[in-house]
CSV table of C-alpha atoms in Angstrom, one decimal:
chain,number,residue,atom,x,y,z
A,622,MET,CA,0.0,0.1,-0.3
A,623,ILE,CA,2.6,2.4,0.7
A,624,LYS,CA,4.4,1.8,-2.6
A,625,ALA,CA,0.6,2.7,-4.2
A,626,ARG,CA,0.5,5.5,-2.1
A,627,THR,CA,3.9,7.0,-3.5
A,628,LEU,CA,3.0,6.5,-7.3
A,629,ILE,CA,-0.4,8.1,-7.0
A,630,ALA,CA,1.4,11.1,-5.3
A,631,LEU,CA,4.0,11.3,-7.8
A,632,LEU,CA,0.9,11.2,-10.8
A,633,LEU,CA,-1.0,13.8,-9.0
A,634,LEU,CA,2.2,16.0,-9.2
A,635,VAL,CA,3.3,15.0,-12.7
A,636,PRO,CA,1.1,15.1,-16.0
A,637,LEU,CA,1.6,11.7,-17.3
A,638,THR,CA,1.8,12.8,-21.0
A,639,ALA,CA,4.8,12.6,-23.3
A,640,LEU,CA,5.0,15.4,-25.5
A,641,SER,CA,7.5,17.0,-27.6
A,642,GLN,CA,9.2,20.3,-26.4
A,643,GLU,CA,6.8,22.2,-28.6
A,644,GLY,CA,3.7,20.6,-26.8
A,645,PHE,CA,2.8,18.5,-30.2
A,646,SER,CA,4.1,15.2,-31.4
A,647,LEU,CA,3.5,13.5,-34.6
A,648,PHE,CA,4.0,10.2,-33.3
A,649,THR,CA,3.3,8.2,-30.3
A,650,LYS,CA,6.2,7.7,-27.5
A,651,ASP,CA,4.4,5.0,-26.2
A,652,PHE,CA,5.7,2.5,-28.4
A,653,PRO,CA,8.7,2.1,-30.7
A,654,PRO,CA,8.6,1.1,-34.2
A,655,GLU,CA,10.0,-2.2,-33.4
A,656,GLU,CA,7.0,-3.2,-31.2
A,657,PHE,CA,4.9,-2.1,-34.3
A,658,ALA,CA,6.7,-4.0,-36.6
A,659,GLN,CA,6.4,-7.3,-34.3
A,660,ARG,CA,2.7,-7.0,-34.5
A,661,ARG,CA,2.9,-6.9,-38.3
A,662,VAL,CA,5.3,-10.1,-38.3
A,663,LYS,CA,2.5,-12.0,-36.7
A,664,VAL,CA,-0.1,-11.0,-39.2
A,665,TYR,CA,2.4,-12.0,-42.2
A,666,ASP,CA,2.7,-15.3,-40.1
A,667,ALA,CA,-1.0,-15.7,-39.7
A,668,ILE,CA,-2.2,-14.8,-43.6
A,669,GLY,CA,0.6,-16.8,-45.0
A,670,ILE,CA,2.1,-16.7,-48.6
A,671,GLY,CA,-0.2,-15.7,-51.1
A,672,ALA,CA,-2.2,-13.2,-49.3
A,673,ILE,CA,-2.4,-9.7,-48.1
A,674,ALA,CA,-4.2,-7.7,-45.5
A,675,LEU,CA,-5.9,-4.2,-45.9
A,676,VAL,CA,-6.5,-2.4,-42.9
A,677,GLN,CA,-8.4,1.0,-43.2
A,678,GLY,CA,-7.6,4.1,-40.7
A,679,ALA,CA,-10.2,5.9,-39.5
A,680,ALA,CA,-11.9,8.8,-41.5
A,681,SER,CA,-12.2,12.6,-40.4
A,682,PRO,CA,-14.3,13.5,-37.7
A,683,SER,CA,-17.4,15.7,-38.2
A,684,GLY,CA,-17.6,18.7,-36.1
A,685,TYR,CA,-15.0,20.4,-34.3
A,686,VAL,CA,-13.6,16.8,-32.5
A,687,ARG,CA,-10.0,15.6,-32.3
A,688,PHE,CA,-9.3,13.0,-34.4
A,689,ARG,CA,-8.7,9.9,-32.9
A,690,GLN,CA,-7.3,6.4,-35.1
A,691,SER,CA,-9.3,3.3,-34.7
A,692,ASN,CA,-8.1,0.7,-32.4
A,693,GLU,CA,-7.1,-1.8,-35.1
A,694,PHE,CA,-5.0,0.7,-37.3
A,695,TYR,CA,-3.2,2.2,-34.4
A,696,TYR,CA,-2.6,-1.1,-33.3
A,697,LEU,CA,-0.3,-2.1,-36.2
A,698,CYS,CA,1.3,0.8,-37.2
A,699,GLY,CA,0.8,3.8,-34.5
A,700,VAL,CA,-0.3,6.5,-37.2
A,701,GLU,CA,-2.7,9.2,-36.2
A,702,THR,CA,-3.5,10.5,-39.9
A,703,PRO,CA,-7.3,10.3,-41.1
A,704,HIS,CA,-7.9,8.5,-44.2
A,705,ALA,CA,-4.8,5.9,-44.3
A,706,TYR,CA,-4.6,2.6,-45.3
A,707,LEU,CA,-2.1,0.0,-44.1
A,708,LEU,CA,-1.2,-3.1,-46.7
A,709,VAL,CA,0.6,-6.0,-45.1
A,710,ASP,CA,2.1,-8.3,-47.8
A,711,GLY,CA,2.4,-11.9,-46.5
A,712,SER,CA,4.6,-12.9,-49.5
A,713,GLN,CA,7.0,-10.5,-49.3
A,714,ARG,CA,6.5,-9.8,-45.9
A,715,ARG,CA,6.7,-6.0,-46.1
A,716,SER,CA,4.1,-3.4,-45.0
A,717,ILE,CA,3.2,-0.4,-47.2
A,718,LEU,CA,1.3,2.8,-45.5
A,719,TYR,CA,-1.0,4.9,-48.0
A,720,LEU,CA,-1.5,8.2,-46.7
A,721,PRO,CA,-3.2,11.3,-48.0
A,722,HIS,CA,-1.2,13.9,-49.6
A,723,ARG,CA,-0.2,17.3,-47.7
A,724,ASN,CA,-2.8,19.7,-47.3
A,725,GLU,CA,-0.9,22.9,-46.5
A,726,GLY,CA,-3.9,25.2,-45.5
A,727,ARG,CA,-5.3,22.5,-42.9
A,728,GLU,CA,-1.9,22.2,-41.5
A,729,ARG,CA,-1.6,26.1,-41.0
A,730,SER,CA,-4.9,25.7,-39.6
A,731,GLU,CA,-4.6,22.6,-37.2
A,732,GLY,CA,-1.1,21.7,-37.1
A,733,LYS,CA,1.0,19.4,-38.9
A,734,LEU,CA,-0.1,15.5,-39.8
A,735,LEU,CA,1.8,12.8,-41.4
A,736,SER,CA,1.6,12.6,-45.3
A,737,ALA,CA,2.6,10.9,-48.3
A,738,GLU,CA,5.3,13.6,-48.7
A,739,ASP,CA,7.1,12.5,-45.3
A,740,VAL,CA,8.1,9.4,-46.5
A,741,ASP,CA,11.4,9.0,-44.9
A,742,LEU,CA,9.9,10.2,-41.5
A,743,VAL,CA,7.3,7.8,-41.5
A,744,LYS,CA,9.3,4.7,-42.1
A,745,LYS,CA,11.4,5.9,-39.5
A,746,LEU,CA,8.6,6.4,-37.2
A,747,THR,CA,6.7,3.1,-37.8
A,748,GLY,CA,9.1,0.7,-39.3
A,749,VAL,CA,7.1,0.2,-42.4
A,750,ASP,CA,8.7,-0.7,-45.8
A,751,ALA,CA,7.2,2.0,-48.1
A,752,VAL,CA,4.8,4.9,-47.9
A,753,TYR,CA,2.8,6.0,-50.9
A,754,GLY,CA,-0.2,8.4,-51.4
A,755,SER,CA,-3.6,7.0,-50.9
A,756,ASP,CA,-4.3,7.7,-54.6
A,757,LEU,CA,-2.1,4.9,-55.4
A,758,LEU,CA,-3.7,2.4,-53.4
A,759,GLY,CA,-6.0,1.2,-56.2
A,760,GLU,CA,-3.3,0.8,-58.9
A,761,HIS,CA,-1.3,-1.3,-56.4
A,762,LEU,CA,-4.1,-3.7,-55.9
A,763,ALA,CA,-4.6,-4.1,-59.6
A,764,ARG,CA,-1.0,-4.9,-59.8
A,765,TYR,CA,-1.5,-7.7,-57.1
A,766,ALA,CA,-4.4,-8.8,-59.1
A,767,ARG,CA,-2.3,-9.3,-62.1
A,768,THR,CA,-0.2,-11.6,-60.6
A,769,SER,CA,-1.0,-15.4,-59.9
A,770,THR,CA,0.9,-15.3,-56.5
A,771,VAL,CA,-1.7,-13.3,-54.3
A,772,GLY,CA,-5.2,-14.7,-54.2
A,773,THR,CA,-6.7,-13.5,-51.0
A,774,ILE,CA,-7.3,-10.2,-49.3
A,775,PHE,CA,-7.9,-10.0,-45.7
A,776,THR,CA,-9.4,-7.2,-44.0
A,777,PRO,CA,-11.4,-6.6,-40.8
A,778,PHE,CA,-15.0,-7.4,-41.1
A,779,ALA,CA,-16.0,-6.4,-37.4
A,780,PRO,CA,-16.6,-2.6,-37.0
A,781,ALA,CA,-13.7,-0.5,-36.2
A,782,GLU,CA,-13.4,0.7,-32.4
A,783,MET,CA,-13.3,4.5,-32.4
A,784,ALA,CA,-13.2,6.8,-29.3
A,785,SER,CA,-15.3,5.2,-26.5
A,786,MET,CA,-16.2,2.3,-28.5
A,787,SER,CA,-15.9,-1.7,-27.9
A,788,ARG,CA,-17.3,-3.9,-30.4
A,789,ASP,CA,-20.6,-4.9,-28.9
A,790,LEU,CA,-21.9,-1.4,-29.0
A,791,ALA,CA,-20.5,-0.7,-32.2
A,792,LEU,CA,-22.5,-3.8,-33.6
A,793,ARG,CA,-25.5,-2.4,-31.9
A,794,ALA,CA,-25.1,0.9,-34.0
A,795,ILE,CA,-24.8,-1.1,-37.0
A,796,GLY,CA,-28.0,-3.0,-36.3
A,797,ASP,CA,-29.9,0.1,-35.5
A,798,ILE,CA,-29.0,1.8,-39.0
A,799,ALA,CA,-29.9,-1.7,-40.8
A,800,GLY,CA,-33.4,-1.6,-38.9
A,801,ASP,CA,-34.0,2.1,-40.1
A,802,PRO,CA,-36.2,1.8,-43.3
A,803,PHE,CA,-35.0,5.3,-44.0
A,804,ASP,CA,-31.4,4.7,-43.6
A,805,GLY,CA,-30.0,1.3,-44.4
A,806,ARG,CA,-26.3,2.6,-44.9
A,807,LEU,CA,-23.6,-0.3,-45.1
A,808,SER,CA,-21.0,-0.2,-42.3
A,809,ARG,CA,-17.5,1.4,-43.5
A,810,GLU,CA,-15.9,-1.9,-43.3
A,811,GLY,CA,-18.9,-3.6,-45.4
A,812,HIS,CA,-18.6,-0.5,-47.9
A,813,LEU,CA,-14.6,-1.5,-48.2
A,814,VAL,CA,-15.3,-5.2,-48.7
A,815,GLN,CA,-18.0,-4.5,-51.3
A,816,LEU,CA,-15.6,-2.1,-53.1
A,817,LEU,CA,-12.8,-4.8,-53.0
A,818,GLN,CA,-15.3,-7.5,-54.5
A,819,SER,CA,-16.6,-5.5,-57.2
A,820,ARG,CA,-13.4,-3.9,-58.3
A,821,PHE,CA,-11.2,-6.9,-57.9
A,822,PRO,CA,-13.3,-10.0,-58.2
A,823,HIS,CA,-10.1,-12.0,-58.7
A,824,PHE,CA,-9.6,-11.9,-55.0
A,825,GLU,CA,-11.1,-14.3,-52.2
A,826,ILE,CA,-12.0,-11.5,-49.2
A,827,ARG,CA,-11.2,-12.9,-45.8
A,828,ASP,CA,-11.9,-11.7,-42.2
A,829,LEU,CA,-8.7,-10.3,-40.7
A,830,SER,CA,-10.6,-9.8,-37.6
A,831,PRO,CA,-10.0,-13.3,-35.5
A,832,THR,CA,-6.3,-12.8,-36.2
A,833,LEU,CA,-6.0,-9.1,-34.8
A,834,ASP,CA,-8.6,-10.2,-31.8
A,835,ASN,CA,-6.4,-13.2,-31.2
A,836,LEU,CA,-3.3,-10.9,-31.2
A,837,ARG,CA,-4.7,-8.3,-28.9
A,838,LEU,CA,-5.8,-11.1,-26.4
A,839,ILE,CA,-2.1,-11.0,-24.6
A,840,LYS,CA,-1.0,-7.4,-24.0
A,841,SER,CA,2.9,-6.8,-23.9
A,842,PRO,CA,4.6,-5.2,-21.4
A,843,ARG,CA,4.0,-1.6,-22.9
A,844,GLU,CA,0.4,-2.0,-23.3
A,845,ILE,CA,0.1,-3.5,-19.5
A,846,ALA,CA,2.1,-0.2,-18.3
A,847,LEU,CA,-0.6,2.0,-20.5
A,848,ILE,CA,-3.4,0.1,-18.9
A,849,LYS,CA,-2.1,0.4,-15.6
A,850,LYS,CA,-1.9,4.2,-15.7
A,851,ALA,CA,-5.4,4.2,-16.8
A,852,THR,CA,-6.4,2.2,-14.1
A,853,ILE,CA,-4.7,4.4,-11.6
A,854,LEU,CA,-6.5,7.4,-13.0
A,855,SER,CA,-9.9,5.6,-12.7
A,856,GLY,CA,-9.3,4.8,-9.1
A,857,LEU,CA,-8.0,8.4,-8.3
A,858,ALA,CA,-11.2,9.6,-9.9
A,859,LEU,CA,-13.2,7.1,-7.8
A,860,MET,CA,-11.4,8.1,-4.9
A,861,GLU,CA,-12.0,11.7,-5.2
A,862,ALA,CA,-15.8,11.3,-6.2
A,863,MET,CA,-16.2,9.5,-2.8
A,864,ARG,CA,-14.5,12.5,-0.8
A,865,SER,CA,-17.0,14.8,-2.8
A,866,THR,CA,-20.3,12.6,-2.3
A,867,GLN,CA,-22.9,14.2,0.0
A,868,PRO,CA,-26.8,14.4,-0.1
A,869,GLY,CA,-27.8,17.2,-2.3
A,870,ILE,CA,-25.2,16.8,-4.8
A,871,MET,CA,-26.1,15.9,-8.5
A,872,GLU,CA,-24.9,12.7,-10.3
A,873,TYR,CA,-23.5,14.6,-13.1
A,874,GLU,CA,-21.2,16.5,-10.4
A,875,LEU,CA,-19.3,13.3,-9.9
A,876,ASP,CA,-18.6,12.7,-13.5
A,877,ALA,CA,-17.1,16.4,-13.7
A,878,VAL,CA,-14.7,15.3,-10.7
A,879,ALA,CA,-13.5,12.4,-12.6
A,880,LYS,CA,-13.2,14.1,-15.9
A,881,TYR,CA,-11.0,16.6,-14.2
A,882,VAL,CA,-8.9,13.8,-12.6
A,883,TYR,CA,-8.4,12.1,-15.9
A,884,PHE,CA,-7.6,15.1,-18.5
A,885,ARG,CA,-5.2,17.1,-15.7
A,886,ASN,CA,-3.2,14.1,-16.1
A,887,GLY,CA,-3.2,13.4,-19.7
A,888,ALA,CA,-5.9,11.2,-20.7
A,889,GLN,CA,-7.0,11.7,-24.3
A,890,GLY,CA,-10.6,10.7,-23.8
A,891,GLU,CA,-13.2,8.8,-21.9
A,892,ALA,CA,-13.2,5.0,-22.1
A,893,TYR,CA,-17.1,5.1,-22.2
A,894,TYR,CA,-19.7,7.4,-20.8
A,895,SER,CA,-19.8,7.6,-16.9
A,896,LEU,CA,-22.3,5.3,-15.1
A,897,VAL,CA,-23.0,7.6,-12.0
A,898,ALA,CA,-26.2,5.9,-10.6
A,899,SER,CA,-27.6,7.0,-7.4
A,900,GLY,CA,-30.9,5.2,-5.5
A,901,PRO,CA,-33.0,3.3,-7.8
A,902,ASN,CA,-30.8,4.5,-10.8
A,903,ALA,CA,-28.1,1.7,-9.9
A,904,ILE,CA,-30.7,-1.0,-11.1
A,905,ILE,CA,-30.5,0.4,-14.4
A,906,GLY,CA,-27.1,-1.4,-15.9
A,907,HIS,CA,-25.7,1.4,-17.9
A,908,TYR,CA,-27.7,4.2,-16.8
A,909,ASN,CA,-25.8,7.4,-17.7
A,910,ALA,CA,-28.1,10.3,-17.8
A,911,GLY,CA,-26.5,11.7,-14.6
A,912,LYS,CA,-29.4,13.8,-13.9
A,913,ARG,CA,-30.6,12.9,-10.3
A,914,ARG,CA,-29.9,14.8,-7.0
A,915,MET,CA,-28.5,12.4,-4.6
A,916,GLN,CA,-30.6,11.8,-1.2
A,917,ASP,CA,-29.7,10.8,2.5
A,918,GLY,CA,-29.7,7.0,2.4
A,919,ASP,CA,-29.0,6.4,-1.2
A,920,TRP,CA,-26.3,4.2,-2.3
A,921,VAL,CA,-24.4,5.7,-5.4
A,922,LEU,CA,-22.6,3.5,-7.7
A,923,MET,CA,-19.9,4.9,-10.1
A,924,ASP,CA,-18.3,3.1,-13.2
A,925,PHE,CA,-15.8,4.9,-15.1
A,926,GLY,CA,-12.5,5.0,-16.9
A,927,PRO,CA,-10.5,6.8,-19.1
A,928,ASP,CA,-8.7,6.4,-22.6
A,929,TYR,CA,-4.9,6.8,-21.8
A,930,GLY,CA,-3.0,6.6,-24.9
A,931,TYR,CA,-5.3,4.2,-26.7
A,932,TYR,CA,-5.7,2.0,-23.9
A,933,MET,CA,-8.6,1.7,-21.1
A,934,SER,CA,-9.6,0.8,-17.6
A,935,ASP,CA,-12.9,0.1,-16.3
A,936,LEU,CA,-13.6,0.3,-12.5
A,937,THR,CA,-16.4,0.3,-10.1
A,938,ARG,CA,-17.1,1.4,-6.6
A,939,MET,CA,-20.4,1.8,-4.7
A,940,TRP,CA,-20.8,3.9,-1.4
A,941,PRO,CA,-23.6,5.4,0.8
A,942,VAL,CA,-24.4,9.0,-0.1
A,943,ASN,CA,-23.9,10.2,3.3
A,944,GLY,CA,-20.9,8.6,4.0
A,945,LYS,CA,-21.9,6.1,6.7
A,946,PHE,CA,-23.3,2.6,5.8
A,947,SER,CA,-26.5,2.0,7.9
A,948,PRO,CA,-26.8,-1.5,9.4
A,949,GLN,CA,-28.7,-3.1,6.7
A,950,GLN,CA,-26.6,-1.7,4.1
A,951,ARG,CA,-23.4,-3.0,6.2
A,952,GLU,CA,-25.4,-6.6,6.1
A,953,LEU,CA,-25.7,-6.9,2.4
A,954,TYR,CA,-22.6,-5.2,1.2
A,955,GLY,CA,-20.4,-7.2,3.5
A,956,PHE,CA,-21.6,-10.7,2.1
A,957,TYR,CA,-21.3,-9.2,-1.4
A,958,VAL,CA,-17.6,-8.2,-0.5
A,959,GLY,CA,-16.9,-11.4,1.1
A,960,CYS,CA,-18.1,-13.3,-2.0
A,961,TYR,CA,-16.2,-10.9,-4.5
A,962,ARG,CA,-12.7,-11.3,-2.5
A,963,SER,CA,-13.2,-14.8,-2.9
A,964,VAL,CA,-13.1,-14.7,-6.3
A,965,LEU,CA,-10.0,-12.2,-6.5
A,966,LYS,CA,-8.1,-14.5,-4.1
A,967,ALA,CA,-8.5,-17.7,-6.6
A,968,ILE,CA,-7.4,-16.0,-9.7
A,969,ARG,CA,-3.8,-17.3,-11.2
A,970,PRO,CA,-2.0,-18.2,-14.1
A,971,GLY,CA,-2.2,-21.9,-15.5
A,972,VAL,CA,-6.1,-22.4,-14.1
A,973,THR,CA,-9.4,-21.6,-16.0
A,974,ALA,CA,-12.1,-19.5,-15.2
A,975,GLN,CA,-14.2,-22.4,-14.5
A,976,VAL,CA,-11.6,-23.5,-11.8
A,977,VAL,CA,-11.4,-20.0,-10.1
A,978,ILE,CA,-15.1,-20.0,-9.7
A,979,GLN,CA,-15.2,-23.7,-8.2
A,980,GLU,CA,-12.8,-22.6,-5.6
A,981,ALA,CA,-14.2,-19.4,-4.9
A,982,LEU,CA,-17.7,-21.2,-4.5
A,983,ILE,CA,-16.7,-23.0,-1.5
A,984,GLU,CA,-16.1,-19.8,0.6
A,985,MET,CA,-19.2,-18.0,-0.9
A,986,GLU,CA,-21.3,-21.3,0.3
A,987,LYS,CA,-20.1,-20.7,3.8
A,988,LEU,CA,-20.8,-16.8,3.8
A,989,LEU,CA,-24.0,-17.7,2.8
A,990,THR,CA,-24.6,-20.2,5.6
A,991,ASN,CA,-23.3,-17.9,8.2
A,992,THR,CA,-24.9,-14.7,7.2
A,993,LYS,CA,-28.0,-13.6,8.9
A,994,PHE,CA,-30.3,-11.4,6.7
A,995,SER,CA,-32.8,-8.9,8.2
A,996,LYS,CA,-35.1,-9.2,5.1
A,997,PRO,CA,-36.3,-12.0,3.0
A,998,SER,CA,-35.6,-9.9,-0.1
A,999,TYR,CA,-31.5,-9.8,1.0
A,1000,LYS,CA,-31.6,-13.4,1.8
A,1001,GLN,CA,-33.1,-14.3,-1.4
A,1002,ALA,CA,-30.8,-12.1,-3.5
A,1003,ALA,CA,-27.9,-13.7,-1.8
A,1004,GLU,CA,-29.1,-17.1,-2.6
A,1005,SER,CA,-29.7,-15.9,-5.8
A,1006,PHE,CA,-26.4,-14.4,-6.5
A,1007,VAL,CA,-24.5,-17.6,-5.3
A,1008,SER,CA,-26.7,-20.0,-7.4
A,1009,ASN,CA,-25.2,-18.1,-10.5
A,1010,TYR,CA,-21.7,-19.0,-9.6
A,1011,ARG,CA,-23.0,-22.4,-9.0
A,1012,ARG,CA,-24.1,-22.6,-12.7
A,1013,SER,CA,-21.1,-21.3,-13.7
A,1014,ALA,CA,-18.9,-23.7,-11.8
A,1015,ASP,CA,-20.7,-26.4,-13.9
A,1016,ASN,CA,-19.5,-24.6,-17.5
A,1017,PRO,CA,-16.1,-25.0,-19.1
A,1018,ARG,CA,-17.0,-21.9,-20.9
A,1019,ALA,CA,-17.4,-19.7,-17.6
A,1020,SER,CA,-16.1,-16.2,-17.7
A,1021,LEU,CA,-14.8,-14.3,-15.1
A,1022,GLY,CA,-15.8,-11.0,-16.3
A,1023,HIS,CA,-14.6,-9.4,-19.6
A,1024,TRP,CA,-11.5,-8.5,-21.1
A,1025,VAL,CA,-9.7,-5.0,-21.1
A,1026,GLY,CA,-7.3,-3.2,-23.5
A,1027,MET,CA,-7.8,-0.9,-26.5
A,1028,ALA,CA,-11.3,-1.3,-25.6
A,1029,THR,CA,-13.4,-1.4,-22.5
A,1030,HIS,CA,-15.1,-4.6,-23.5
A,1031,ASP,CA,-12.0,-6.0,-25.3
A,1032,VAL,CA,-11.7,-8.3,-28.2
A,1033,GLY,CA,-10.9,-11.9,-27.9
A,1034,GLN,CA,-12.1,-15.2,-26.9
A,1035,ASP,CA,-10.4,-17.9,-24.9
A,1036,TYR,CA,-11.5,-20.1,-22.4
A,1037,GLY,CA,-8.7,-22.0,-21.6
A,1038,PRO,CA,-6.1,-21.4,-18.6
A,1039,LEU,CA,-5.2,-17.8,-17.7
A,1040,ARG,CA,-2.1,-16.7,-19.2
A,1041,PRO,CA,0.4,-14.0,-18.6
A,1042,GLY,CA,-0.5,-10.9,-20.7
A,1043,MET,CA,-4.2,-11.5,-20.1
A,1044,VAL,CA,-5.8,-8.5,-18.8
A,1045,PHE,CA,-9.7,-8.5,-17.3
A,1046,THR,CA,-12.0,-7.0,-14.8
A,1047,ILE,CA,-14.5,-9.1,-12.5
A,1048,GLU,CA,-17.9,-7.2,-11.9
A,1049,PRO,CA,-20.3,-9.5,-10.1
A,1050,ALA,CA,-23.8,-8.0,-9.4
A,1051,LEU,CA,-25.9,-8.6,-6.3
A,1052,ARG,CA,-29.5,-7.5,-7.4
A,1053,VAL,CA,-32.2,-6.5,-4.8
A,1054,ALA,CA,-35.1,-6.0,-7.4
A,1055,ASP,CA,-38.0,-5.5,-5.0
A,1056,ASP,CA,-35.6,-2.9,-3.0
A,1057,GLN,CA,-34.1,-1.3,-6.3
A,1058,ILE,CA,-30.5,-2.2,-5.1
A,1059,ASN,CA,-27.8,-3.1,-7.4
A,1060,ILE,CA,-24.7,-3.6,-5.6
A,1061,ARG,CA,-21.3,-3.9,-8.0
A,1062,ASN,CA,-17.9,-3.5,-7.9
A,1063,GLU,CA,-15.4,-4.0,-10.2
A,1064,ASP,CA,-11.6,-4.5,-10.2
A,1065,LEU,CA,-9.1,-4.6,-13.1
A,1066,ILE,CA,-6.5,-7.8,-12.9
A,1067,VAL,CA,-3.6,-8.6,-14.6
A,1068,ILE,CA,-2.0,-11.9,-15.0
A,1069,THR,CA,1.6,-12.3,-14.4
A,1070,GLU,CA,4.0,-15.1,-14.5
A,1071,SER,CA,3.7,-15.8,-10.8
A,1072,GLY,CA,0.0,-14.8,-9.9
A,1073,ALA,CA,-2.5,-11.9,-10.5
A,1074,GLU,CA,-1.8,-8.4,-9.7
A,1075,VAL,CA,-5.1,-6.5,-9.2
A,1076,VAL,CA,-4.0,-3.3,-10.3
A,1077,SER,CA,-7.0,-1.4,-8.7
A,1078,ASP,CA,-6.6,-2.5,-5.0
A,1079,PHE,CA,-5.5,0.7,-3.6
A,1080,VAL,CA,-9.3,2.0,-4.2
A,1081,PRO,CA,-11.2,1.3,-0.9
A,1082,MET,CA,-13.7,-1.3,-1.4
A,1083,ASP,CA,-14.2,-2.5,2.5
A,1084,VAL,CA,-16.8,-0.5,4.7
A,1085,ASP,CA,-14.2,1.1,6.9
A,1086,GLY,CA,-11.9,2.0,4.2
A,1087,ILE,CA,-14.7,4.0,2.3
A,1088,GLU,CA,-16.1,5.5,5.4
A,1089,LYS,CA,-12.8,6.6,6.4
A,1090,LEU,CA,-11.9,8.2,2.8
A,1091,MET,CA,-15.7,10.0,2.4
A,1092,SER,CA,-14.5,12.0,6.1
A,1093,GLU,CA,-12.1,13.7,4.0
A,1094,GLU,CA,-12.9,17.0,2.2
A,1095,GLY,CA,-13.7,16.3,-1.5
A,1096,MET,CA,-12.9,18.7,-4.4
A,1097,LEU,CA,-16.7,19.4,-4.9
A,1098,GLN,CA,-16.4,21.1,-1.2
A,1099,ARG,CA,-13.1,23.1,-2.0
A,1100,PHE,CA,-14.5,24.3,-5.2
A,1101,PRO,CA,-18.5,24.7,-4.9
A,1102,ARG,CA,-21.1,25.2,-7.7
A,1103,SER,CA,-21.0,28.7,-9.3
A,1104,GLU,CA,-23.3,31.0,-7.7
A,1105,MET,CA,-24.2,32.3,-11.3
A,1106,MET,CA,-25.5,28.9,-11.8
A,1107,LYS,CA,-27.8,28.5,-9.4
C-alpha cells in the first residue's frame, strides 16, 4: 500500500503525457517502431504467403472533434492520420502505408499531420517498408490482381473501434442503422469489402478480425503499463468522487470530478460514458443520464474509466451518499464483498475461469450459511447470487468478467487457462429487485508469470476504508458550484 500511495502522489504532481518540447507530437512515444513491426510480423505469419491484408484507418471526424485513430489501425502502425491505409504483404513480408497528400491550408489551421510527402520520416517512426499516397492504393491492388501469387485479401469485417467504443456497441449501432427503413447504410467496413469485391473480383476477401483479436488478447509489457496508468487515473477519480459525495449533489457533478482527474493527468478521452447511478438508478445496468440529485440514505454506484494513450481501464465502486453505511447496507454489502474477494483470491495463471469459480464457491457457500439477513428479499438475492456462481462452476466456458485493453470490453475469446499478459475485470452484481438495489464493484486484474495483480486494489472497497475516505474534504466542497448557475 505504501508503494501505491507513493505512485499516486507522483501521478498527481506530474502529468502523464509525453509531448515534444513544442507541445505537439507527430507520433506516439508509447511504443517504438520495433513493437509495431513485431505485431505486423505476426500478421504475416497468420495470413501466410499468397495473401495480403488491408486495414483501413479512421475517417476525418465530423465537427470540432479531435481526431482519434481506430484501435485496429493504431495497433499495427501507430499512425494518427485520417483516411490512411495499411497493406501487409504476407508473401514479401513487407508493409506499406498509404497516406493522404499534404494539405498545407489545413496544417496552417490545425497543425502538421504525417502525409505521403513524409516518406523517410514515416518509415523511421513506424518501421514500415514503403509509403505512398492514398491515390496509388487502387493501382497497387490492381498489380497484385495481375499476378498469380496473391489470391486473397484479408481485411477486418468487424466494425472499427473508435473513441469510447467497444465492439458490442459498435455492432449494435450497425444493427440500428440496418433496421431503419430510411437509412440502411452499409458499415464503413462493409462498404470497403463491397468495393474490393466489385473492383477486384479476382481476390477472395477474408476476415482479418479474428487474427487481430487473437493478437490483442495477450498484452505486451508496454501495453500493460498504459493500462495500469489508465487504472490509476480511474481509481483516483473514484476516490475523489467518494470524498466529494454528500446528499444534495447531482450525479453529473461526480462525472465532472472524474473528468478533471483524467484530463489533468493526460488522458485523451473517456473509455466510455460515465455511469453515476444513485438510488433506484443503479438497478439500470448502464444508466448514464446523470441527472438525479442524490438523497440521504441512497447508495451511489460509479463506473467510469479514461482512455489513456489508446488503452482503457474499467473500475466500479459503490458507497453510501451520506458517508456512513447503515446496518442494513453493511449487512448486504459485507456479504457481497466477502464473495467478491473469494473470487479475487482464487485468480492465478494456469487455471481456467471455471476452476477459479469452483474454488471461490466454497467460501461463498460458507458466507451464505453464516450470514443472517434482516430482510427476506436480501436473503433471496444472496441465494440467487451464489446460485449463479454454482451454474458457472459447471460450465467449462465460464467467464470471470470481460477483457480490457484498447477497448473497455476488449476483443478476444479464450476459455483455456489464464495466461500471463491477459487483462480483465470482474464485476459480479448482487441485485435486490424489490428494493431497487444493485451492488456491484469492479477491479482490473493483470495475469503475471507468478500470480494475479489487482492493479486497482488501492481503491477502498471495504466499509471502514470507504467511510474513512468519505470523511475527508472533497473537490466539490473546496470548489462549490458557481453562484451564477444557481
